[in-house]
Each structure stands twice: as structure tokens, then as C-alpha cells.
Tab-separated table of N, CA and C in Angstrom:
chain	number	residue	atom	x	y	z
A	924	LYS	N	3.488	21.791	93.485
A	924	LYS	CA	2.755	20.747	94.291
A	924	LYS	C	3.894	19.893	95.318
A	925	SER	N	3.477	19.750	96.407
A	925	SER	CA	4.038	19.067	97.590
A	925	SER	C	4.133	17.730	97.344
A	926	LYS	N	5.542	17.371	97.533
A	926	LYS	CA	5.117	15.766	97.350
A	926	LYS	C	5.899	15.347	98.867
A	927	GLN	N	4.520	15.282	99.977
A	927	GLN	CA	4.941	15.087	101.622
A	927	GLN	C	4.485	13.634	101.753
A	928	ILE	N	5.420	13.061	102.382
A	928	ILE	CA	5.168	11.921	102.869
A	928	ILE	C	4.353	11.766	104.504
A	929	THR	N	3.325	11.900	104.529
A	929	THR	CA	2.308	11.524	106.210
A	929	THR	C	2.618	10.522	106.926
A	930	PHE	N	2.741	10.689	108.539
A	930	PHE	CA	2.943	9.534	109.032
A	930	PHE	C	1.900	9.450	110.330
A	931	THR	N	1.178	8.050	110.573
A	931	THR	CA	0.396	8.422	111.186
A	931	THR	C	0.963	6.772	112.580
A	932	ARG	N	0.582	6.831	113.545
A	932	ARG	CA	0.794	5.812	114.661
A	932	ARG	C	-0.136	4.200	114.413
A	933	LYS	N	-1.312	5.124	114.210
A	933	LYS	CA	-2.514	3.992	113.878
A	933	LYS	C	-3.299	4.393	112.650
A	934	PHE	N	-3.852	3.520	112.138
A	934	PHE	CA	-4.477	2.947	111.219
A	934	PHE	C	-5.712	1.986	110.607
A	935	LYS	N	-7.009	2.136	110.214
A	935	LYS	CA	-7.753	1.744	110.077
A	935	LYS	C	-7.555	0.627	108.646
A	936	HIS	N	-7.505	-0.673	108.176
A	936	HIS	CA	-7.234	-1.020	107.068
A	936	HIS	C	-7.924	-2.586	106.894
A	937	LEU	N	-8.783	-2.289	106.082
A	937	LEU	CA	-9.742	-3.649	105.808
A	937	LEU	C	-10.535	-3.939	107.283
A	938	GLY	N	-10.629	-2.917	108.261
A	938	GLY	CA	-10.932	-3.286	109.578
A	938	GLY	C	-10.571	-3.323	110.945
A	939	SER	N	-9.439	-3.827	110.202
A	939	SER	CA	-8.409	-3.639	111.397
A	939	SER	C	-7.808	-2.835	111.684
A	940	TRP	N	-7.341	-2.452	112.684
A	940	TRP	CA	-6.123	-1.210	113.180
A	940	TRP	C	-5.103	-1.989	113.431
A	941	LEU	N	-4.125	-1.095	112.690
A	941	LEU	CA	-2.406	-1.085	112.269
A	941	LEU	C	-1.869	0.037	113.088
A	942	THR	N	-0.804	-1.020	113.880
A	942	THR	CA	-0.162	0.447	114.623
A	942	THR	C	1.001	0.361	113.894
A	943	GLN	N	1.959	1.031	114.626
A	943	GLN	CA	3.828	1.483	113.595
A	943	GLN	C	4.174	0.087	114.198
A	944	ASP	N	3.941	-0.162	115.317
A	944	ASP	CA	4.727	-1.669	116.283
A	944	ASP	C	4.412	-3.142	115.736
A	945	LEU	N	3.410	-2.650	114.405
A	945	LEU	CA	2.854	-4.120	113.994
A	945	LEU	C	1.666	-4.804	115.041
A	946	ARG	N	1.883	-4.553	116.221
A	946	ARG	CA	1.204	-5.497	117.173
A	946	ARG	C	-0.415	-5.334	117.236
A	947	ILE	N	-0.786	-6.509	117.787
A	947	ILE	CA	-2.422	-6.402	117.608
A	947	ILE	C	-3.145	-6.001	118.857
A	948	ASN	N	-2.315	-5.476	119.868
A	948	ASN	CA	-3.119	-4.452	120.627
A	948	ASN	C	-4.137	-3.526	120.793
A	949	ALA	N	-3.749	-3.012	120.149
A	949	ALA	CA	-4.967	-1.799	119.787
A	949	ALA	C	-6.200	-2.220	119.076
A	950	ASP	N	-6.070	-3.260	118.479
A	950	ASP	CA	-7.098	-3.810	117.490
A	950	ASP	C	-7.974	-4.639	118.614
A	951	ILE	N	-7.000	-5.369	119.392
A	951	ILE	CA	-8.025	-6.478	120.380
A	951	ILE	C	-8.772	-5.272	121.108
A	952	ALA	N	-7.678	-4.377	121.730
A	952	ALA	CA	-8.920	-3.602	122.611
A	952	ALA	C	-9.994	-2.706	122.089
A	953	ILE	N	-9.545	-2.367	120.725
A	953	ILE	CA	-10.877	-1.734	120.240
A	953	ILE	C	-11.935	-2.780	120.130
A	954	GLN	N	-11.547	-3.935	119.850
A	954	GLN	CA	-12.738	-5.312	119.579
A	954	GLN	C	-13.822	-5.651	120.812
A	955	ILE	N	-12.677	-5.587	121.966
A	955	ILE	CA	-13.540	-5.931	122.841
A	955	ILE	C	-14.368	-5.163	123.733
A	956	TRP	N	-13.767	-3.311	122.980
A	956	TRP	CA	-14.505	-2.692	123.618
A	956	TRP	C	-16.154	-2.699	122.822
A	957	LYS	N	-15.983	-2.817	122.019
A	957	LYS	CA	-17.283	-2.841	120.986
A	957	LYS	C	-18.086	-3.789	121.331
A	958	ALA	N	-17.320	-5.243	121.375
A	958	ALA	CA	-18.174	-6.112	121.950
A	958	ALA	C	-18.785	-6.293	123.273
A	959	THR	N	-18.101	-5.676	124.077
A	959	THR	CA	-18.413	-5.155	125.604
A	959	THR	C	-20.024	-4.624	125.039
A	960	GLU	N	-19.705	-3.398	124.376
A	960	GLU	CA	-20.918	-2.757	124.232
A	960	GLU	C	-22.134	-3.456	123.877
A	961	LYS	N	-21.798	-4.372	122.865
A	961	LYS	CA	-22.980	-5.433	122.555
A	961	LYS	C	-23.851	-6.228	123.920
A	962	VAL	N	-22.697	-6.539	124.054
A	962	VAL	CA	-23.001	-7.676	125.348
A	962	VAL	C	-24.230	-7.089	126.473
A	963	ASN	N	-23.651	-6.028	126.873
A	963	ASN	CA	-24.696	-4.721	127.887
A	963	ASN	C	-25.610	-4.296	126.997
A	964	GLY	N	-25.457	-4.410	125.559
A	964	GLY	CA	-26.788	-3.683	125.225
A	964	GLY	C	-28.013	-4.886	124.991
A	965	LEU	N	-28.169	-6.058	125.241
A	965	LEU	CA	-28.576	-7.310	125.197
A	965	LEU	C	-29.002	-7.570	126.623
A	966	VAL	N	-28.967	-6.596	127.243
A	966	VAL	CA	-28.890	-6.957	128.669
A	966	VAL	C	-30.592	-7.569	129.180
A	967	ASN	N	-31.228	-6.879	128.588
A	967	ASN	CA	-32.211	-7.335	128.802
A	967	ASN	C	-33.159	-8.711	128.445
A	968	ILE	N	-32.080	-9.464	127.461
A	968	ILE	CA	-32.632	-11.012	126.863
A	968	ILE	C	-31.736	-11.258	127.992
A	969	TRP	N	-30.358	-11.030	128.191
A	969	TRP	CA	-29.863	-11.948	129.338
A	969	TRP	C	-30.552	-12.057	130.191
A	970	ARG	N	-31.610	-11.542	130.889
A	970	ARG	CA	-31.781	-11.468	132.524
A	970	ARG	C	-33.494	-11.664	131.885
A	971	SER	N	-33.524	-12.211	131.051
A	971	SER	CA	-35.217	-12.851	130.563
A	971	SER	C	-35.062	-14.236	130.911
A	972	LYS	N	-36.073	-14.650	131.816
A	972	LYS	CA	-35.901	-15.871	132.060
A	972	LYS	C	-36.928	-16.659	131.043
A	973	HIS	N	-37.494	-16.244	130.479
A	973	HIS	CA	-38.293	-16.398	129.270
A	973	HIS	C	-37.422	-17.260	127.925
A	974	VAL	N	-35.939	-16.491	127.789
A	974	VAL	CA	-35.216	-17.200	126.771
A	974	VAL	C	-34.237	-18.201	127.166
A	975	ALA	N	-34.294	-18.878	126.234
A	975	ALA	CA	-33.422	-20.348	127.060
A	975	ALA	C	-32.401	-19.985	126.685
A	976	MET	N	-31.539	-21.114	127.752
A	976	MET	CA	-29.989	-21.007	127.588
A	976	MET	C	-29.520	-21.046	126.255
A	977	GLN	N	-29.653	-21.664	125.095
A	977	GLN	CA	-29.350	-22.152	124.195
A	977	GLN	C	-29.649	-21.025	122.802
A	978	PHE	N	-30.654	-20.360	123.154
A	978	PHE	CA	-30.406	-18.916	122.458
A	978	PHE	C	-29.533	-18.133	122.934
A	979	LYS	N	-29.440	-17.889	124.054
A	979	LYS	CA	-28.337	-16.840	124.929
A	979	LYS	C	-27.206	-17.548	124.120
A	980	LYS	N	-26.899	-18.381	123.961
A	980	LYS	CA	-25.694	-18.705	123.368
A	980	LYS	C	-25.165	-18.629	121.958
A	981	LEU	N	-26.397	-18.831	121.648
A	981	LEU	CA	-26.591	-18.954	119.797
A	981	LEU	C	-26.440	-16.920	119.708
A	982	LEU	N	-26.762	-16.605	120.402
A	982	LEU	CA	-26.925	-15.091	120.288
A	982	LEU	C	-25.686	-14.349	120.478
A	983	CYS	N	-25.170	-14.815	121.576
A	983	CYS	CA	-23.742	-14.578	122.092
A	983	CYS	C	-22.479	-15.008	120.996
A	984	LEU	N	-22.881	-16.304	120.258
A	984	LEU	CA	-22.096	-16.396	119.229
A	984	LEU	C	-21.831	-15.211	118.114
A	985	GLN	N	-23.480	-14.692	117.846
A	985	GLN	CA	-23.421	-14.141	116.715
A	985	GLN	C	-23.186	-12.703	117.089
A	986	LEU	N	-23.337	-11.970	117.955
A	986	LEU	CA	-23.122	-10.783	118.224
A	986	LEU	C	-21.744	-10.761	119.124
A	987	PRO	N	-21.689	-10.660	120.228
A	987	PRO	CA	-20.348	-10.101	120.561
A	987	PRO	C	-19.175	-11.387	120.655
A	988	LEU	N	-19.139	-12.574	119.968
A	988	LEU	CA	-18.334	-13.350	120.060
A	988	LEU	C	-17.398	-12.916	118.191
A	989	ASN	N	-18.664	-12.633	117.551
A	989	ASN	CA	-18.317	-12.400	116.097
A	989	ASN	C	-17.737	-10.981	115.613
A	990	THR	N	-17.990	-10.246	116.712
A	990	THR	CA	-17.259	-8.746	116.857
A	990	THR	C	-16.241	-8.753	117.782
A	991	VAL	N	-15.876	-9.371	118.955
A	991	VAL	CA	-14.447	-9.403	119.144
A	991	VAL	C	-13.773	-10.179	118.548
A	992	LEU	N	-14.100	-11.275	117.463
A	992	LEU	CA	-13.184	-12.236	116.632
A	992	LEU	C	-12.799	-11.873	115.222
A	993	TRP	N	-13.523	-10.142	115.098
A	993	TRP	CA	-13.417	-9.635	113.898
A	993	TRP	C	-11.735	-9.262	113.551
A	994	GLY	N	-11.672	-10.183	112.409
A	994	GLY	CA	-9.810	-10.012	111.948
A	994	GLY	C	-8.615	-10.851	112.451
A	995	ALA	N	-9.313	-11.750	113.632
A	995	ALA	CA	-8.594	-12.693	114.669
A	995	ALA	C	-7.725	-13.676	113.606
A	996	GLU	N	-8.653	-13.662	112.038
A	996	GLU	CA	-8.032	-14.968	111.534
A	996	GLU	C	-6.260	-14.555	111.145
A	997	SER	N	-6.119	-12.910	111.146
A	997	SER	CA	-4.239	-12.587	110.997
A	997	SER	C	-3.658	-11.785	112.523
A	998	TRP	N	-4.327	-11.988	113.509
A	998	TRP	CA	-3.763	-12.482	114.808
A	998	TRP	C	-2.424	-13.178	114.909
A	999	THR	N	-1.434	-12.411	115.607
A	999	THR	CA	-0.217	-13.175	115.905
A	999	THR	C	-0.759	-13.273	117.497
A	1000	GLN	N	-1.028	-14.029	118.145
A	1000	GLN	CA	-1.562	-14.000	119.964
A	1000	GLN	C	-0.451	-13.871	120.694
A	1001	THR	N	-0.264	-13.023	121.643
A	1001	THR	CA	0.999	-13.735	122.409
A	1001	THR	C	-0.013	-14.208	123.857
A	1002	ALA	N	1.076	-14.042	125.140
A	1002	ALA	CA	0.059	-14.649	126.454
A	1002	ALA	C	-0.826	-13.779	126.958
A	1003	LYS	N	-0.325	-12.643	126.432
A	1003	LYS	CA	-0.931	-11.253	126.913
A	1003	LYS	C	-2.041	-11.420	126.507
A	1004	SER	N	-2.225	-11.391	125.309
A	1004	SER	CA	-3.334	-10.525	124.382
A	1004	SER	C	-4.259	-12.377	124.204
A	1005	LYS	N	-4.000	-13.093	124.693
A	1005	LYS	CA	-4.712	-14.220	124.727
A	1005	LYS	C	-5.593	-13.946	126.044
A	1006	ARG	N	-4.985	-13.859	127.126
A	1006	ARG	CA	-5.581	-13.717	128.401
A	1006	ARG	C	-6.399	-12.224	128.160
A	1007	LYS	N	-6.491	-11.305	127.519
A	1007	LYS	CA	-7.558	-10.055	127.439
A	1007	LYS	C	-8.974	-10.839	126.551
A	1008	VAL	N	-8.462	-11.480	125.711
A	1008	VAL	CA	-9.716	-11.910	124.767
A	1008	VAL	C	-10.344	-13.398	125.479
A	1009	GLN	N	-9.472	-13.617	126.527
A	1009	GLN	CA	-10.100	-14.865	127.163
A	1009	GLN	C	-11.069	-14.123	128.369
A	1010	ARG	N	-10.428	-13.187	128.984
A	1010	ARG	CA	-10.883	-12.027	130.274
A	1010	ARG	C	-12.256	-11.618	129.897
A	1011	PHE	N	-12.241	-11.225	128.437
A	1011	PHE	CA	-13.718	-10.500	128.279
A	1011	PHE	C	-14.642	-11.926	127.816
A	1012	HIS	N	-14.210	-12.878	127.188
A	1012	HIS	CA	-15.282	-14.126	127.328
A	1012	HIS	C	-15.854	-14.912	128.140
A	1013	HIS	N	-14.842	-14.791	129.656
A	1013	HIS	CA	-15.739	-15.130	130.586
A	1013	HIS	C	-16.532	-14.148	131.278
A	1014	ALA	N	-15.916	-12.628	131.419
A	1014	ALA	CA	-16.842	-11.797	131.507
A	1014	ALA	C	-18.219	-11.864	130.961
A	1015	ALA	N	-18.006	-11.914	130.020
A	1015	ALA	CA	-19.326	-11.877	129.153
A	1015	ALA	C	-20.079	-12.959	129.311
A	1016	ILE	N	-19.486	-14.247	129.223
A	1016	ILE	CA	-20.665	-15.432	130.086
A	1016	ILE	C	-21.314	-14.777	131.486
A	1017	ARG	N	-20.592	-14.331	132.206
A	1017	ARG	CA	-21.188	-13.913	133.663
A	1017	ARG	C	-22.095	-13.340	133.497
A	1018	ASN	N	-22.068	-11.954	132.760
A	1018	ASN	CA	-23.067	-11.295	132.694
A	1018	ASN	C	-24.149	-11.893	131.946
A	1019	ILE	N	-23.914	-12.738	130.723
A	1019	ILE	CA	-25.242	-13.210	130.310
A	1019	ILE	C	-26.044	-14.371	131.475
A	1020	MET	N	-25.179	-14.945	132.352
A	1020	MET	CA	-25.696	-15.820	132.997
A	1020	MET	C	-26.248	-14.824	134.501
A	1021	ASN	N	-25.701	-13.689	134.485
A	1021	ASN	CA	-26.369	-12.985	136.081
A	1021	ASN	C	-25.444	-13.558	137.024
A	1022	ILE	N	-24.059	-13.776	137.050
A	1022	ILE	CA	-23.093	-14.265	137.758
A	1022	ILE	C	-22.023	-13.044	138.225
A	1023	THR	N	-21.918	-12.859	139.646
A	1023	THR	CA	-21.326	-11.949	140.111
A	1023	THR	C	-19.718	-12.793	140.486
A	1024	MET	N	-18.808	-11.520	140.717
A	1024	MET	CA	-17.726	-11.774	140.889
A	1024	MET	C	-17.589	-12.693	142.715
A	1025	PHE	N	-18.551	-12.064	143.472
A	1025	PHE	CA	-18.774	-12.649	144.593
A	1025	PHE	C	-18.924	-14.047	144.629
A	1026	GLU	N	-20.202	-14.754	143.598
A	1026	GLU	CA	-20.675	-15.815	143.523
A	1026	GLU	C	-19.479	-17.085	142.396
A	1027	VAL	N	-18.948	-16.425	141.983
A	1027	VAL	CA	-17.393	-17.211	141.400
A	1027	VAL	C	-16.643	-17.409	142.791
A	1028	GLU	N	-16.471	-16.413	143.499
A	1028	GLU	CA	-15.310	-17.035	144.685
A	1028	GLU	C	-16.324	-18.000	145.925
A	1029	GLU	N	-17.558	-17.230	145.855
A	1029	GLU	CA	-18.128	-18.100	147.154
A	1029	GLU	C	-18.560	-20.188	146.390
A	1030	LYS	N	-18.739	-19.743	145.655
A	1030	LYS	CA	-19.142	-21.224	144.727
A	1030	LYS	C	-17.892	-21.856	144.172
A	1031	ARG	N	-16.680	-21.137	143.831
A	1031	ARG	CA	-15.383	-21.481	143.321
A	1031	ARG	C	-15.902	-22.009	141.750
A	1032	ILE	N	-16.364	-20.843	140.960
A	1032	ILE	CA	-16.805	-21.226	140.091
A	1032	ILE	C	-15.304	-21.098	139.255
A	1033	THR	N	-14.527	-21.969	138.204
A	1033	THR	CA	-13.704	-21.943	137.464
A	1033	THR	C	-13.981	-21.517	136.225
A	1034	ASN	N	-13.439	-21.038	135.439
A	1034	ASN	CA	-14.141	-20.720	133.849
A	1034	ASN	C	-14.234	-21.755	133.229
A	1035	GLN	N	-13.545	-23.137	133.278
A	1035	GLN	CA	-13.767	-23.974	132.656
A	1035	GLN	C	-15.390	-24.834	132.846
A	1036	LYS	N	-15.857	-24.559	134.284
A	1036	LYS	CA	-16.921	-25.060	134.544
A	1036	LYS	C	-17.987	-23.585	134.374
A	1037	LEU	N	-17.681	-22.661	134.302
A	1037	LEU	CA	-18.391	-21.668	133.602
A	1037	LEU	C	-18.807	-21.708	132.038
A	1038	ARG	N	-18.068	-22.364	131.178
A	1038	ARG	CA	-18.024	-22.232	130.184
A	1038	ARG	C	-18.842	-23.657	129.799
A	1039	GLU	N	-19.078	-24.405	130.984
A	1039	GLU	CA	-19.782	-25.460	130.882
A	1039	GLU	C	-20.855	-25.674	131.346
A	1040	SER	N	-21.404	-25.141	132.190
A	1040	SER	CA	-22.831	-24.087	132.373
A	1040	SER	C	-23.418	-23.138	131.482
A	1041	PHE	N	-22.699	-22.878	130.618
A	1041	PHE	CA	-23.179	-21.910	129.297
A	1041	PHE	C	-23.305	-22.942	128.333
A	1042	ASP	N	-23.891	-24.017	128.071
A	1042	ASP	CA	-24.343	-24.542	126.787
A	1042	ASP	C	-22.957	-25.375	126.997
A	1043	ASN	N	-21.858	-25.290	127.124
A	1043	ASN	CA	-20.629	-26.504	126.857
A	1043	ASN	C	-19.892	-25.596	126.013
A	1044	ILE	N	-20.118	-24.234	126.119
A	1044	ILE	CA	-19.090	-23.280	124.987
A	1044	ILE	C	-17.469	-23.505	125.179
A	1045	ARG	N	-17.050	-23.449	123.833
A	1045	ARG	CA	-15.843	-23.555	123.562
A	1045	ARG	C	-14.822	-22.300	124.108
A	1046	ASN	N	-13.816	-22.498	124.685
A	1046	ASN	CA	-12.713	-21.467	124.804
A	1046	ASN	C	-12.757	-20.763	123.544
A	1047	ILE	N	-12.438	-19.562	123.875
A	1047	ILE	CA	-12.501	-18.501	123.080
A	1047	ILE	C	-11.202	-18.653	121.836
A	1048	THR	N	-10.116	-19.213	122.436
A	1048	THR	CA	-8.588	-19.694	121.643
A	1048	THR	C	-8.950	-20.426	120.977
A	1049	GLU	N	-9.723	-21.643	121.088
A	1049	GLU	CA	-10.459	-22.512	120.376
A	1049	GLU	C	-10.997	-22.022	118.661
A	1050	PHE	N	-12.031	-20.752	119.116
A	1050	PHE	CA	-13.292	-20.199	118.274
A	1050	PHE	C	-11.497	-19.708	117.061
A	1051	ILE	N	-10.783	-18.845	118.086
A	1051	ILE	CA	-9.599	-17.942	117.765
A	1051	ILE	C	-8.555	-19.140	116.131
A	1052	GLU	N	-8.236	-20.136	116.779
A	1052	GLU	CA	-7.519	-21.196	116.347
A	1052	GLU	C	-8.286	-21.543	115.012
A	1053	GLU	N	-9.778	-21.933	115.251
A	1053	GLU	CA	-10.471	-22.267	113.841
A	1053	GLU	C	-10.920	-21.302	112.830
A	1054	ARG	N	-10.749	-20.016	112.960
A	1054	ARG	CA	-10.968	-19.418	112.539
A	1054	ARG	C	-9.913	-19.338	111.332
A	1055	GLN	N	-8.589	-19.090	112.055
A	1055	GLN	CA	-7.226	-18.830	111.611
A	1055	GLN	C	-6.792	-20.212	110.390
A	1056	LEU	N	-7.088	-21.408	110.968
A	1056	LEU	CA	-7.140	-22.534	110.141
A	1056	LEU	C	-7.604	-22.982	108.664
A	1057	THR	N	-9.314	-21.882	109.209
A	1057	THR	CA	-9.921	-21.906	108.149
A	1057	THR	C	-9.741	-21.019	107.013
A	1058	TRP	N	-9.129	-19.835	107.386
A	1058	TRP	CA	-8.487	-19.173	106.687
A	1058	TRP	C	-6.859	-19.156	105.946
A	1059	LEU	N	-6.462	-20.285	106.740
A	1059	LEU	CA	-5.117	-20.581	106.032
A	1059	LEU	C	-5.241	-21.653	104.845
A	1060	ALA	N	-6.300	-22.615	104.958
A	1060	ALA	CA	-7.367	-23.333	104.338
A	1060	ALA	C	-7.596	-22.840	103.240
A	1061	GLN	N	-8.331	-21.536	103.098
A	1061	GLN	CA	-8.186	-20.898	101.782
A	1061	GLN	C	-7.241	-20.435	101.187
A	1062	VAL	N	-6.143	-19.391	101.802
A	1062	VAL	CA	-4.780	-19.434	101.229
A	1062	VAL	C	-4.631	-19.990	100.450
A	1063	LEU	N	-4.146	-21.632	101.212
A	1063	LEU	CA	-3.465	-22.967	100.388
A	1063	LEU	C	-3.944	-23.300	99.275
A	1064	LYS	N	-5.748	-22.786	99.103
A	1064	LYS	CA	-6.159	-23.308	97.982
A	1064	LYS	C	-5.835	-22.468	96.667
A	1065	MET	N	-5.538	-20.973	97.152
A	1065	MET	CA	-5.185	-19.955	95.867
A	1065	MET	C	-3.817	-20.697	95.029
A	1066	ASP	N	-3.938	-19.657	93.646
A	1066	ASP	CA	-3.022	-19.636	92.810
A	1066	ASP	C	-1.832	-19.767	93.787
A	1067	PRO	N	-0.340	-20.575	93.488
A	1067	PRO	CA	0.630	-20.219	93.934
A	1067	PRO	C	1.087	-19.392	93.611
A	1068	LYS	N	0.769	-18.389	92.287
A	1068	LYS	CA	1.480	-17.455	92.136
A	1068	LYS	C	0.909	-15.982	92.453
A	1069	GLN	N	-0.711	-16.159	93.315
A	1069	GLN	CA	-1.072	-15.236	94.140
A	1069	GLN	C	0.381	-14.741	95.432
A	1070	SER	N	0.025	-13.535	95.525
A	1070	SER	CA	0.990	-12.564	96.472
A	1070	SER	C	0.779	-13.477	98.125
A	1071	THR	N	-0.303	-13.417	98.640
A	1071	THR	CA	-0.640	-14.468	100.002
A	1071	THR	C	-0.434	-15.188	99.649
A	1072	ARG	N	-0.552	-16.285	98.724
A	1072	ARG	CA	-0.131	-17.617	98.593
A	1072	ARG	C	1.259	-17.722	98.828
A	1073	LYS	N	1.941	-16.521	97.988
A	1073	LYS	CA	3.647	-16.849	98.292
A	1073	LYS	C	3.930	-16.339	99.517
A	1074	LEU	N	3.406	-15.472	100.083
A	1074	LEU	CA	3.593	-14.888	101.414
A	1074	LEU	C	3.571	-15.905	102.664
A	1075	ALA	N	2.337	-16.988	102.767
A	1075	ALA	CA	2.142	-17.843	103.591
A	1075	ALA	C	3.531	-18.989	103.338
A	1076	ASN	N	3.968	-19.220	102.359
A	1076	ASN	CA	4.696	-20.045	102.291
A	1076	ASN	C	6.251	-19.417	102.385
A	1077	ALA	N	6.354	-18.636	102.653
A	1077	ALA	CA	7.527	-17.675	102.630
A	1077	ALA	C	8.336	-18.230	103.721
A	1078	TRP	N	9.940	-18.338	103.859
A	1078	TRP	CA	10.525	-18.796	105.035
A	1078	TRP	C	11.904	-17.721	105.117
A	1079	ILE	N	11.378	-17.262	106.306
A	1079	ILE	CA	13.065	-16.397	106.619
A	1079	ILE	C	14.722	-17.486	106.871
A	1080	THR	N	15.718	-17.357	106.267
A	1080	THR	CA	16.646	-18.067	106.218
A	1080	THR	C	17.806	-17.536	107.744
A	1081	HIS	N	17.150	-16.359	107.900
A	1081	HIS	CA	18.053	-15.800	108.998
A	1081	HIS	C	17.495	-14.896	110.312
A	1082	PRO	N	16.607	-15.868	110.675
A	1082	PRO	CA	15.715	-15.155	111.626
A	1082	PRO	C	16.535	-14.860	112.960
A	1083	ARG	N	15.616	-13.677	113.634
A	1083	ARG	CA	16.696	-12.944	114.638
A	1083	ARG	C	16.694	-14.050	115.633
A	1084	GLN	N	17.939	-13.899	116.602
A	1084	GLN	CA	18.421	-14.246	117.460
A	1084	GLN	C	17.620	-14.343	118.608
A	1085	SER	N	17.676	-14.987	119.844
A	1085	SER	CA	16.149	-14.895	120.598
A	1085	SER	C	16.850	-13.389	121.905
A	1086	ASP	N	18.213	-13.616	121.994
A	1086	ASP	CA	18.844	-12.451	122.939
A	1086	ASP	C	18.673	-10.663	121.995
A	1087	GLN	N	18.362	-11.105	121.032
A	1087	GLN	CA	18.472	-9.907	120.239
A	1087	GLN	C	16.799	-8.939	120.080
A	1088	PRO	N	17.202	-7.375	119.723
A	1088	PRO	CA	15.850	-6.619	119.957
A	1088	PRO	C	14.662	-6.944	118.678
A	1089	GLN	N	13.877	-6.694	118.891
A	1089	GLN	CA	12.994	-7.322	118.127
A	1089	GLN	C	12.642	-6.071	116.765
A	1090	HIS	N	13.271	-4.566	116.860
A	1090	HIS	CA	13.045	-3.734	115.836
A	1090	HIS	C	14.735	-3.470	115.653
A	1091	ASN	N	15.432	-3.905	114.765
A	1091	ASN	CA	16.513	-3.245	114.780
A	1091	ASN	C	17.091	-1.458	114.387
């Protein structure tokens, strides 16, 4: 019997993709791709003049937004990853509202105006923060002896210095 340890650069665990560098870039890219497919698959509903904007917003919240935010409770976001998710969110809204980039430039439509015209939908970062706080509240209600609760209360006494590399 061979006792061999295998190595992988990326694997799926509980629906999220983990990479060897423990960053969320791969997971976010995959979730954005899946959510974009959902937006594109519903184009007949988005273009229909018989479907109310409020229904389109609710459908957007249930399908593409829930898809892109799968696993967001555990994301440690960087400015770059926030921009990627926000870019998807605003592109999805433009697609749903049938607004081209030419119209955005011509009419000077800001992302805030775009969200306001889409039934005052919140910025996607607010959805992420809400999910993370909800998850944290659940963790803090757990028995203090549980590993998850212990990890949430963990404290590093010797943090990495700002000028030092992330990996030693």
C-alpha cells in the first residue's frame, strides 16, 4: 500500500473554490461567470415590456445576485475583488435595463444613478457585508467550545509586519 500525499492547486469545498494561495480570486471569477450566464439566460424576461421593473429586480436578487454571492460570507475582500463584483453587478443591471455603454457615456449615467433607476437596489458590497454580519452573528451564538466559535475569537499576538512578505 502506497501512502502518497497528492497535491492540487485548486479544489472545491462546500461549494467554494480554494486555491493554494488561499485567495478568493478563483472563487469570485467562477461565481461571476455562473451569475453572468443566469443574467444572459433571462434576456427574454429583461427585454419584456410586460414585466414590471420591481419583478425584474426581485428576479435579479434571487438568481444572479444569489449566485454571485454564494460563499460571500467567508470572503476576505480586497479592493480588486470588490471592483470585480461591483463591475459584474452594474453590468448585470445595464443588461437587465437594456442600457448600452454608449448610453451610459452619452447620458452620463453613474453607477449610483443606475442603481437608483433599478428600483433603488443597494450596492453589491452592502449585500456582501450583510451576509458576513449575519454569518458572524450565527457564529457568535454558537457554543464557545465549538471550533468555529473559537476561530472567530482567535487573536494573533505577533502579526506580520507591513513590510514583510505574506508567505514565509
